[in-house]
XYZ file of C-alpha atoms in Angstrom:
490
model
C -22.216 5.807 -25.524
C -21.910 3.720 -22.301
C -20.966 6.722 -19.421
C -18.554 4.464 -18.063
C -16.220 4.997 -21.305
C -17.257 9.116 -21.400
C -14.489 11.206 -21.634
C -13.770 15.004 -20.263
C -13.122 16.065 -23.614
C -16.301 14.549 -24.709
C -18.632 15.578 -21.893
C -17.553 19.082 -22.230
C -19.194 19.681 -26.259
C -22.172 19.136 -24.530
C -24.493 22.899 -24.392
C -25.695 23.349 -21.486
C -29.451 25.809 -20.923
C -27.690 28.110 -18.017
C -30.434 30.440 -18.677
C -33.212 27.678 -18.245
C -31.441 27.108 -14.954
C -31.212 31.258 -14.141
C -34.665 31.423 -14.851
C -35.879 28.530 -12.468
C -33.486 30.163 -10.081
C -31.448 26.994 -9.209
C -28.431 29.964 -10.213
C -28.366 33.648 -9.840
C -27.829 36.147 -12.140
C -24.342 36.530 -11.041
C -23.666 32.648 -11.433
C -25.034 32.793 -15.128
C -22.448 35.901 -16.035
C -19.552 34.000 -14.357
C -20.683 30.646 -16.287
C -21.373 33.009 -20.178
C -17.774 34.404 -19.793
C -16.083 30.703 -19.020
C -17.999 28.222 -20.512
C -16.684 27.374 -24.503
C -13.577 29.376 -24.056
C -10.393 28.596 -24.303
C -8.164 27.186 -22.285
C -5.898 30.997 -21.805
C -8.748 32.741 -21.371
C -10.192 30.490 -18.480
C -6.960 30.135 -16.517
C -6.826 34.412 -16.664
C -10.439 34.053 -15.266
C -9.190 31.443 -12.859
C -6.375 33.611 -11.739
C -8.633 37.134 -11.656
C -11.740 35.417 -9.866
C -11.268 31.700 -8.531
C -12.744 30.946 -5.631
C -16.146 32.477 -7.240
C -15.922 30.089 -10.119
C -15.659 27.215 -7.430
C -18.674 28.882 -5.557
C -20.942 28.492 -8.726
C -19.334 24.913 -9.230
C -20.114 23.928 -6.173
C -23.755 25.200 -6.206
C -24.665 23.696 -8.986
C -23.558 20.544 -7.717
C -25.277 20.640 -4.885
C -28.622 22.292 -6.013
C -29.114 20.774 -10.231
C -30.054 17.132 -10.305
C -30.080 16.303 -13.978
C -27.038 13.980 -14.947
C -25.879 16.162 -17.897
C -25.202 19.348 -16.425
C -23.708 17.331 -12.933
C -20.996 15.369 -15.260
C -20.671 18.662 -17.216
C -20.069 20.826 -14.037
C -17.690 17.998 -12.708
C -15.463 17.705 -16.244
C -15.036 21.573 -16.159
C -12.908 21.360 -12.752
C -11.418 17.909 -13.478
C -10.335 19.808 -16.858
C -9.347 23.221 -14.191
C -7.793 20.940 -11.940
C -5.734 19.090 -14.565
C -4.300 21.655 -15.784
C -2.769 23.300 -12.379
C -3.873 20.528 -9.359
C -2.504 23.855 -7.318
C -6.218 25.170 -7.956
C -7.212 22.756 -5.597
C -6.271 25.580 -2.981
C -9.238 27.858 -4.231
C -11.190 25.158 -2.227
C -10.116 26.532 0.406
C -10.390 30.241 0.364
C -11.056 32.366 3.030
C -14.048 34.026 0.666
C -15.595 30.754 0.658
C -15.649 29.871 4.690
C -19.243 28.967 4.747
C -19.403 27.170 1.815
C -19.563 23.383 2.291
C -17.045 22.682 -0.372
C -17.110 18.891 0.056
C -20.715 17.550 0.257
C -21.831 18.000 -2.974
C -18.949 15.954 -4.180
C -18.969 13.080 -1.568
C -22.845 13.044 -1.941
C -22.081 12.218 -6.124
C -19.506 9.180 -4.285
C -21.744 7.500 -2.674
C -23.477 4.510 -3.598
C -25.375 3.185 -0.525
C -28.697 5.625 -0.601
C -29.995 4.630 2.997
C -26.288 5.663 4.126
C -26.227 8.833 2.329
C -30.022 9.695 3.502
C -29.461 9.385 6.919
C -26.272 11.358 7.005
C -27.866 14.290 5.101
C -30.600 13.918 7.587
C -28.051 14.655 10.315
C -26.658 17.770 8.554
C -30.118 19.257 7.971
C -30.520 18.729 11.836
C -27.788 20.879 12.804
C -28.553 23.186 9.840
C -30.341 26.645 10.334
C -29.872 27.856 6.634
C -32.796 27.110 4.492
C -30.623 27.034 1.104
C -28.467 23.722 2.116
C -32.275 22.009 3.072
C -33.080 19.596 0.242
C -36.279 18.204 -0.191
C -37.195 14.219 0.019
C -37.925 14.355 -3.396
C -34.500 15.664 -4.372
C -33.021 13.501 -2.614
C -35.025 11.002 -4.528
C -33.936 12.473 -7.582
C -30.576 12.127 -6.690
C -31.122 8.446 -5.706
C -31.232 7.865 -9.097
C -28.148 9.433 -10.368
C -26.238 7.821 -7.934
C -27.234 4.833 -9.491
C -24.081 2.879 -11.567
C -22.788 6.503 -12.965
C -19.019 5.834 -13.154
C -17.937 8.907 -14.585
C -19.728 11.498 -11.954
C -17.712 8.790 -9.428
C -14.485 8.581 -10.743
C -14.794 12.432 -11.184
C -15.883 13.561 -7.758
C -13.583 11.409 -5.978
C -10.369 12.251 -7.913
C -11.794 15.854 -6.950
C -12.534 15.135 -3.494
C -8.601 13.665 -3.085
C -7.434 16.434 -4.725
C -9.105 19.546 -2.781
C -8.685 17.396 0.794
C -4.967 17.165 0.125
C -4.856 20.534 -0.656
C -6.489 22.152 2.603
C -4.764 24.857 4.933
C -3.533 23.286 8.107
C -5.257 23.337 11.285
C -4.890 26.666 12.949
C -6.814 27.957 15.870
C -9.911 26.110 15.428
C -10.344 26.226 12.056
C -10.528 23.475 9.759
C -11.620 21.802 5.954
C -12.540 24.702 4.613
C -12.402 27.470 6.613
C -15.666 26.876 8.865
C -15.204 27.287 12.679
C -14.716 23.342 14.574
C -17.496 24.320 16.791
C -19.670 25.783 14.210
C -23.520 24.203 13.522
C -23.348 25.293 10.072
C -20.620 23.395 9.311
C -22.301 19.878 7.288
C -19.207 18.389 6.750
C -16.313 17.296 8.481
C -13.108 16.372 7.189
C -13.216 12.861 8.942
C -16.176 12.367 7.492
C -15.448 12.932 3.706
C -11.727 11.287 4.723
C -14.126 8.005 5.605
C -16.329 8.522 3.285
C -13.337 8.012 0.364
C -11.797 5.338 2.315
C -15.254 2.975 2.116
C -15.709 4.060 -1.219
C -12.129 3.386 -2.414
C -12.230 -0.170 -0.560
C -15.339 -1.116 -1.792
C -13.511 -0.806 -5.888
C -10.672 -2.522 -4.776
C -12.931 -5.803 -4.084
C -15.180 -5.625 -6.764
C -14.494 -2.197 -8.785
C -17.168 -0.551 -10.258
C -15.647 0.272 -13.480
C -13.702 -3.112 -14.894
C -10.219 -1.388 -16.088
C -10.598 2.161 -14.446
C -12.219 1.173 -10.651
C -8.801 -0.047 -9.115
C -6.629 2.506 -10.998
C -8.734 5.001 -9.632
C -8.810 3.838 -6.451
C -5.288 3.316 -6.148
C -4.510 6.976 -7.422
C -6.445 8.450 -4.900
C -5.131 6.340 -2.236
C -1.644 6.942 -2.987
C -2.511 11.055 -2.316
C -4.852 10.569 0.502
C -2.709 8.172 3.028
C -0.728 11.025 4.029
C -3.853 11.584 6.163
C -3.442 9.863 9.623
C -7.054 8.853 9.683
C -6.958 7.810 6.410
C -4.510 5.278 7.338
C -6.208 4.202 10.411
C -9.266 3.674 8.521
C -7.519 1.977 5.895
C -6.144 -0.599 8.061
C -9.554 -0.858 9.795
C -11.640 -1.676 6.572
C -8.436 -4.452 5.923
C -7.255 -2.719 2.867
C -3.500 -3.348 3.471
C -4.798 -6.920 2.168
C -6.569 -5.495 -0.512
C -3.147 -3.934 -1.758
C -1.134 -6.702 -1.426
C -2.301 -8.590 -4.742
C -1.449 -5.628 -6.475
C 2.472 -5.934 -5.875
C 3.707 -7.749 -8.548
C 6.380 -7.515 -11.664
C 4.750 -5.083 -14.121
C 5.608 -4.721 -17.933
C 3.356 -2.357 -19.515
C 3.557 1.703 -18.845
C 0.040 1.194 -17.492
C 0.520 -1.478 -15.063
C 4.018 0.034 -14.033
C 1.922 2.999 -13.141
C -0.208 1.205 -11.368
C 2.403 -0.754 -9.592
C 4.370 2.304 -8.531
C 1.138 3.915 -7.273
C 0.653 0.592 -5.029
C 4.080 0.941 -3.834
C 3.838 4.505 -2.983
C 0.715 3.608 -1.112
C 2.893 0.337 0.654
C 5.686 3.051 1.617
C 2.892 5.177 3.045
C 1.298 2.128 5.388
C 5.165 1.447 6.516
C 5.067 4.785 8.867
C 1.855 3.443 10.911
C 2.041 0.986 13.066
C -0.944 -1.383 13.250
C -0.570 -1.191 9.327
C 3.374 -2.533 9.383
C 1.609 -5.944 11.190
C -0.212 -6.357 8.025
C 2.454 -5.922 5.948
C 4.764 -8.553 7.556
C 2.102 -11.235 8.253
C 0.267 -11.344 4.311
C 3.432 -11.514 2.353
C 3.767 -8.586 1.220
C 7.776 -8.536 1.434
C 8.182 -11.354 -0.481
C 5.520 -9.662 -3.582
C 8.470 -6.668 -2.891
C 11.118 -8.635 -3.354
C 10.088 -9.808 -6.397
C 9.410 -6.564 -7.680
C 12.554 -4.772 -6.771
C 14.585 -7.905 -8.297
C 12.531 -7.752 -11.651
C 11.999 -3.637 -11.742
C 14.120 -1.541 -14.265
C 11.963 1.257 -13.318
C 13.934 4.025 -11.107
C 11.148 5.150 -9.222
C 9.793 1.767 -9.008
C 12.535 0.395 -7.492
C 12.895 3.646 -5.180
C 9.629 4.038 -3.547
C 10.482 -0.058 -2.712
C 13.816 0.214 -1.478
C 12.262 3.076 0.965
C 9.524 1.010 1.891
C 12.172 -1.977 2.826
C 14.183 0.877 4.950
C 11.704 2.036 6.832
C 10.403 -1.789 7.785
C 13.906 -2.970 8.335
C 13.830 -2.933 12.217
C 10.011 -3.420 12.647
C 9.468 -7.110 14.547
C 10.730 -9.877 12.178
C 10.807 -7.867 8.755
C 14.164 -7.879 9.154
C 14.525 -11.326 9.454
C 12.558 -12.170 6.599
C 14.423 -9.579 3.965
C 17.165 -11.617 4.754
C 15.539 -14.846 4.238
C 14.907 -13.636 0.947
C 18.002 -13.147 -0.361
C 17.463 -9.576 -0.242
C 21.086 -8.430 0.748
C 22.159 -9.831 -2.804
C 19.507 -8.247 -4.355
C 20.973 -4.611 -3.011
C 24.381 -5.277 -4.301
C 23.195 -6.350 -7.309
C 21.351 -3.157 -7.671
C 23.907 -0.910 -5.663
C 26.106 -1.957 -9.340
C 23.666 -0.548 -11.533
C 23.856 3.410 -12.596
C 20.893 5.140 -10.520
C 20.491 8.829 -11.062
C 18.587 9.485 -8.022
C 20.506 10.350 -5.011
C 18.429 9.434 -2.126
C 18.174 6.100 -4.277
C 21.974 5.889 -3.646
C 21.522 6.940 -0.379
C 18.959 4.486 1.326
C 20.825 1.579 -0.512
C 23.648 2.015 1.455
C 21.538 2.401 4.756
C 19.297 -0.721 3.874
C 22.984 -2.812 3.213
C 24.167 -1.831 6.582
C 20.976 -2.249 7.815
C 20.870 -5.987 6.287
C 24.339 -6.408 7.931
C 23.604 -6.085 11.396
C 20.523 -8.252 11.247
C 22.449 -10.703 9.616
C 25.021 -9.954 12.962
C 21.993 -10.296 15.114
C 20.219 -13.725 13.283
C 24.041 -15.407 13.807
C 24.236 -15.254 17.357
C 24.617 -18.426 19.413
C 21.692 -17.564 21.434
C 19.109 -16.935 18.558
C 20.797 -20.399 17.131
C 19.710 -22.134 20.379
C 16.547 -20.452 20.970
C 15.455 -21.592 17.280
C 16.613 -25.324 18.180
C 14.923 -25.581 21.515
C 11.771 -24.599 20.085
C 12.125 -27.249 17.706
C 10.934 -24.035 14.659
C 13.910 -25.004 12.426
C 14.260 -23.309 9.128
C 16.496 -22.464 6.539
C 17.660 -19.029 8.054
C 21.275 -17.156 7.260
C 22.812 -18.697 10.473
C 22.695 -22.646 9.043
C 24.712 -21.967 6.058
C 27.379 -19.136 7.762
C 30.482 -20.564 7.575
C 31.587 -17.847 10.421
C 28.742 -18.620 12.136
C 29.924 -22.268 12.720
C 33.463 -21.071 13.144
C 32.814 -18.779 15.787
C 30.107 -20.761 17.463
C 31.571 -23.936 17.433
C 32.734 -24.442 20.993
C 29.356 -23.288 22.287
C 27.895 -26.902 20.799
C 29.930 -28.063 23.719
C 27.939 -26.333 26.226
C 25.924 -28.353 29.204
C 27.135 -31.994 27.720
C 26.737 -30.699 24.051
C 23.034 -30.327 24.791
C 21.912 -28.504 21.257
C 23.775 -31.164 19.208
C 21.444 -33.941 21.532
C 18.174 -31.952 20.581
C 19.373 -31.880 17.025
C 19.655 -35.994 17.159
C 16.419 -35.584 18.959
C 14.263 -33.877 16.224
C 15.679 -36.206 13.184
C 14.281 -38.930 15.577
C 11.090 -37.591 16.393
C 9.625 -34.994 13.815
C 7.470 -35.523 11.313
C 7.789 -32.170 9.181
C 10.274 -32.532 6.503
C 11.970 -28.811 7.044
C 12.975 -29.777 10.538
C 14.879 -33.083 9.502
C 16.530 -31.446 6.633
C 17.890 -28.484 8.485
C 18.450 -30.921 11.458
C 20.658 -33.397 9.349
C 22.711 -30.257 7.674
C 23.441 -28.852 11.324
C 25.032 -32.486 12.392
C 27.292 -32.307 9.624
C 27.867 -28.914 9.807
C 29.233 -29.510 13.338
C 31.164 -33.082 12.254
C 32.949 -30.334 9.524
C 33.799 -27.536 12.064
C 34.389 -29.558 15.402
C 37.484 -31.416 15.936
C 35.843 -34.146 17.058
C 32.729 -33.734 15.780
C 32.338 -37.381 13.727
C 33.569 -39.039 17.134
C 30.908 -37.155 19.483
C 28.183 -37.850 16.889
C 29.094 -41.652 16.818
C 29.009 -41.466 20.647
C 25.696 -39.799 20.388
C 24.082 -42.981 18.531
C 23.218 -40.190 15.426
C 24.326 -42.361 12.562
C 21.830 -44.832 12.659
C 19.132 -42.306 13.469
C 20.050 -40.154 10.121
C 20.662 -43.462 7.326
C 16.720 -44.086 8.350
C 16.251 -40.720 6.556
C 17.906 -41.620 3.370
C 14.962 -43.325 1.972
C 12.765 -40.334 2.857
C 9.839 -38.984 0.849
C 10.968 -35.408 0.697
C 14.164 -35.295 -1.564
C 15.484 -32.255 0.754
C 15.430 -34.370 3.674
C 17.088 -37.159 1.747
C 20.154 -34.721 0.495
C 20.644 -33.548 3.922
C 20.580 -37.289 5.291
C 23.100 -38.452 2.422
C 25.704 -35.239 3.465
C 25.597 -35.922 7.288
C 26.513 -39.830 6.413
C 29.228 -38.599 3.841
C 30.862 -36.540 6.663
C 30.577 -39.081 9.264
C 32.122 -42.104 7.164
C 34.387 -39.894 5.120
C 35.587 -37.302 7.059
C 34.513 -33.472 5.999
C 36.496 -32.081 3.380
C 36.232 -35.278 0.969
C 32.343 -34.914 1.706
C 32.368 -31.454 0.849
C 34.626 -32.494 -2.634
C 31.630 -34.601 -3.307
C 28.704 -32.139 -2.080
C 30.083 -29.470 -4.563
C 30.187 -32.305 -7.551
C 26.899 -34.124 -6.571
């Protein structure tokens, strides 16, 4: 069987010599009674043993790890605490115990992750430097050894980095110079740092998310992890560093199977994550990834789906132009559309209601006069909420009047001059938006030589510009409200 497609369940009939190992003293005696009492029993009677004696079991995990070479017994040793983990991920904390403060609990697993040898040589390298212990010193032909089982093993990966995301997560906080797992900040024994097995995942999980190692489990995987690990402020940092936002961004899209909606929610929760830090919030707003939201919250039946989302879209709301561009997209529908629907989660409910007020003042904001004229003299005309408010027109129609009706000039200006089809179209809509709302709107565009400027468009290549064109002439020969009887019917 390929060891990409091993299983726990199937890695774990395996028998493994512990003696063979006892007697070549890569374990002590003690190890091999722990191991003879927990190996091949069942699942009761190892969580009692977990309970009684925990953090020795993880000592004589981790050993092993770190001191056996032969791919059997490493992907053995790494299913019996994916299994121990799986069954209560609160074991993760016997990582961490206070009877294991000069164990290095992490290398052995972050030394299975990596793939790049030279990387991983050199870094061990460094550790032995600033090592005085003569057990952690491995030879150059371990580490040869080990060169090749590094070598395309997907399961021993997978394993030691769902591991590795599990027992970081679950580590004490920082207290009074202690950190990871218990060794002193300042100490030389210490091989390990956090940032450096927090890196170390973050390269790794990158790496599968542009070409994954495993070709249906590598960007699951990766996600998974990601989605616990980005709690991590450096995590996030380095995330954004290695440009993974735009790795994730692909991955928001409608889902339909329970596996991809997994997946998709796991994204998400990883999206919400990146919308607390900064530099990552740039990414988010410049590589489309509120449109890919959009379309999933519209399409999304799934509750926490739809959730993690509507969070994320909170929490950008009043970041630089996010705003803006939810409205754009038609999300303040959207919300009332789903504010109708029968949610059982309250802070669901909850941050609905913020994100519609929310949406309401930027809609507020986006109608004002000056944003209107800022938008115009720029000549950056687009299709946002202000051109089709009615009681944006209504309110702001006297301001058209302002320095000789200078906007309405510019407007006359661009459907002469531009060459981009958005421009005109928006350009010919505002002219007869202003001939319907100003009292003497058709006269003051006559005046303004407009008419013959906008019948050149009629015969324009882009069928928007042409629609706009024909509606501006409609209100100028016909008046506004029998153009508008024949804009609703046309």
């Amino acid at each position: 069987m390929e060891r990409a497609e091993l299983t726990t369940e199937q890695v774990l009939k395996r028998d493994i010599p512990w003696e063979t190992y006892m007697t070549t003293k890569l374990i002590s005696g003690t190890g091999l009674q722990l191991l003879r009492r927990y190996d091949n029993r069942a699942e009761s009677v190892r969580a009692q043993l977990l309970d009684d004696d925990g953090p020795a079991y993880v000592q004589v995990f981790v050993s092993i790890l770190r001191d056996i070479f032969k791919e059997e017994t490493v992907e053995y040793v790494l299913a019996l605490i994916d299994e121990m983990l799986t069954a209560n991920p609160k074991r993760a904390r016997l990582f961490h115990d206070k009877s294991l403060a000069k164990e290095d609990t992490y290398e052995p697993f972050l030394m299975c992750l990596l793939v790049n040898f030279e990387y991983f040589y050199s870094c061990t390298l460094n550790f032995l430097s600033y090592s005085e212990s003569s057990e952690v010193k491995l030879t150059i032909h371990n580490l040869s050894t080990f060169r090749l089982l590094l070598k395309g093993n997907w399961f021993i990966k997978e394993k030691s980095c769902k591991i590795l995301a599990l027992t970081v997560s679950a580590r004490p906080k920082t207290q009074n110079g202690v950190v990871a797992n218990g060794v002193a900040s300042n100490s030389k024994t210490k091989l390990t740092t956090i940032d450096a097995v927090l890196r170390g995942l973050v390269e790794w999980l990158c790496t599968q998310l542009k070409k994954p190692s495993h070709p249906s489990r590598g960007i699951p995987t990766a996600i998974n992890c990601l989605a616990a690990l980005l709690k991590e402020p450096v995590v996030r940092s380095s995330f954004v560093q290695a440009d993974g936002v735009k790795l994730l961004i692909p991955l928001i899209c409608p889902a339909s199977t329970q596996q991809s909606i997994q997946l998709l929610y796991e994204t998400c929760l990883c999206v919400w994550l990146l919308s607390y830090y900064e530099p990552a919030i740039e990414y988010l707003a410049t590589f489309r990834a509120l449109p890919r939201l959009v379309d999933v919250v519209r399409s999304s039946t799934k509750e926490k789906v739809v959730r993690v989302v509507v969070l994320t879209f909170r929490n950008l709301l009043s970041k630089g132009t996010c705003g803006a561009q939810m409205v754009d997209l038609g999300l303040p529908q959207i919300i009332q559309s789903l504010k109708a629907q029968a949610w059982s989660d309250e802070d669901l409910l909850e941050a609905l209601n913020q994100l519609e007020d929310g949406l309401k003042d930027n809609i507020k904001k986006l109608s004002s006069f000056d944003k209107y004229k800022q938008e115009v003299l720029l000549g950056h005309l687009d299709w946002s909420p202000m051109h089709k408010d009615p009681l944006f027109w209504r309110d702001n129609i006297t301001c058209f009047e302002e320095n000789d009706f200078q906007i309405l000039r510019v407007l006359i200006t661009i459907v002469d001059s531009s060459n981009d089809p958005r421009p005109l179209a928006v350009a010919c809509f505002d002219i007869s938006q202003f001939i319907q709302h100003h009292p003497a709107g058709r006269v003051i565009v006559n005046d303004l030589k407009a008419k013959e400027r906008v019948m050149k468009l009629m015969n324009h290549e882009s069928a928007e510009v042409t629609r706009n064109a024909l509606l501006c002439i409609q209100r100028l020969f016909l008046g506004a409200k029998y153009a508008s009887f024949l804009q609703e019917w046309s």
